Short mmCIF file of C-alpha atoms in Angstrom, two decimals:
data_model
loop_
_atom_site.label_atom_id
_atom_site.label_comp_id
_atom_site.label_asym_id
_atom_site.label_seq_id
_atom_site.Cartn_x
_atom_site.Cartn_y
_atom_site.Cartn_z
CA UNK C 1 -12.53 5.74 3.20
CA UNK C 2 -10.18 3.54 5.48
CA UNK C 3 -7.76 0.47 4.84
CA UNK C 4 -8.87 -2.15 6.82
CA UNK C 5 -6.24 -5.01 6.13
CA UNK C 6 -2.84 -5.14 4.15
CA UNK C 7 -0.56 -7.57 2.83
CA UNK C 8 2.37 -7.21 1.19
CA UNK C 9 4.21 -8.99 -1.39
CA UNK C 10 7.79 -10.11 -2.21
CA UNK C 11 7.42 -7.83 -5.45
CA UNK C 12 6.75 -4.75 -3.80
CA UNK C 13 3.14 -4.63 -3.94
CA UNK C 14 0.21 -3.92 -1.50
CA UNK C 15 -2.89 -6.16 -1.44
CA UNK C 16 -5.20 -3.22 0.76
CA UNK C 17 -8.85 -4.23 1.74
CA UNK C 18 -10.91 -1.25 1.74
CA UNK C 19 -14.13 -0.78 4.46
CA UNK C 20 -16.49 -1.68 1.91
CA UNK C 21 -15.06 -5.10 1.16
CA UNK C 22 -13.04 -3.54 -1.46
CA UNK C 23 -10.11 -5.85 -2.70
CA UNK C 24 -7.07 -3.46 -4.27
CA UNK C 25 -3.86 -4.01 -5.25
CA UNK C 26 -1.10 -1.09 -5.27
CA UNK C 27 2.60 -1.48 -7.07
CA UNK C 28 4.56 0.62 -4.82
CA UNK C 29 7.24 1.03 -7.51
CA UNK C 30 4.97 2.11 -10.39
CA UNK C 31 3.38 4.48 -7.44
CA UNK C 32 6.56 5.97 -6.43
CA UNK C 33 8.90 5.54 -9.32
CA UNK C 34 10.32 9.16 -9.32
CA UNK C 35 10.27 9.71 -5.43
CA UNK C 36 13.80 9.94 -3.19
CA UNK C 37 13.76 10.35 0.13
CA UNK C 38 11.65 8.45 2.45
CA UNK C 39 9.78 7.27 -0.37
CA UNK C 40 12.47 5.70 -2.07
CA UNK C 41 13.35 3.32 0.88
CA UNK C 42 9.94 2.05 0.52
CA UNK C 43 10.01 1.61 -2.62
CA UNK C 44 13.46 0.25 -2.86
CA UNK C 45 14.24 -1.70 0.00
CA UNK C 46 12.31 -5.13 0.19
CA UNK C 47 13.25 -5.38 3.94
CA UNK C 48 11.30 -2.06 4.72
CA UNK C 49 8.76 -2.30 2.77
CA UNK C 50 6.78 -5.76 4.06
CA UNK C 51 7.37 -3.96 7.37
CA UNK C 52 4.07 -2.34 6.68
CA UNK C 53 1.25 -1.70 8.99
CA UNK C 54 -1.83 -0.88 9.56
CA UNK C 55 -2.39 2.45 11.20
CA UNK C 56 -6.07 1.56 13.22
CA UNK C 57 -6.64 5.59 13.53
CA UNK C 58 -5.80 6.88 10.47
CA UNK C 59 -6.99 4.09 8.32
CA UNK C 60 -3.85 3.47 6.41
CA UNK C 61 -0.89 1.87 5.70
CA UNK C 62 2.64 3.06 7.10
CA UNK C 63 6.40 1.98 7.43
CA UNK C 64 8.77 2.08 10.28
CA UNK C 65 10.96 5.28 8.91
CA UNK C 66 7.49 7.10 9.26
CA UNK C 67 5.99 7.16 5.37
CA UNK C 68 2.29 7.14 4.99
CA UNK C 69 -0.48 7.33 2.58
CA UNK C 70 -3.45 8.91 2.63
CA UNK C 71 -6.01 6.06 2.29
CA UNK C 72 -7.79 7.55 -1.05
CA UNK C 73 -4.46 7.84 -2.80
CA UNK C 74 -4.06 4.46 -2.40
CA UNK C 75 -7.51 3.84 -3.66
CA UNK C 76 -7.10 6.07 -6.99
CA UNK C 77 -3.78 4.36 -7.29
CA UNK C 78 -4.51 0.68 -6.58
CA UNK C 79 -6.02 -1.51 -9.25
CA UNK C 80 -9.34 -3.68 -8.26
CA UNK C 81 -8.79 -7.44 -7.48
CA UNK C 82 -12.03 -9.47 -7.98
CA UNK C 83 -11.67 -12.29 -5.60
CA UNK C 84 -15.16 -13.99 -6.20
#
């Protein structure tokens, strides 16, 4: 399983496409509600958190102060978004 696109929004969520065409969409701050740390920046700070990318490799999505998901997390986490 591998995230193959990301977007994210002003509200702190993740729109992730998933290799099989999947369309998913993640709240971060549901997701990480009781974190600190690292965790909490992302979830916390708007400015870091639409700094996500796309880790090619991995297949997931990770932030500049070096958080990242593993991609079926994300999957069991995320909520399906039915486009068509």
């Amino acid at each position: 399983m591998r995230i193959t696109f990301v977007i994210p929004t002003r509200n702190f969520k993740l729109l992730l496409v998933f290799d099989k065409q999947e369309y998913r969409i993640v709240d971060i701050r549901k997701f990480l509600k009781d974190d600190s740390g690292l965790l909490a920046e992302v979830r916390d700070n708007l400015e870091l958190f639409l700094q996500v990318t796309l880790d090619d490799i991995a297949g997931t999505v990770c932030w500049p102060n070096g958080v990242d998901f593993e991609p079926a997390v994300l999957y069991q986490k995320s909520k399906d978004v039915d486009f068509f």
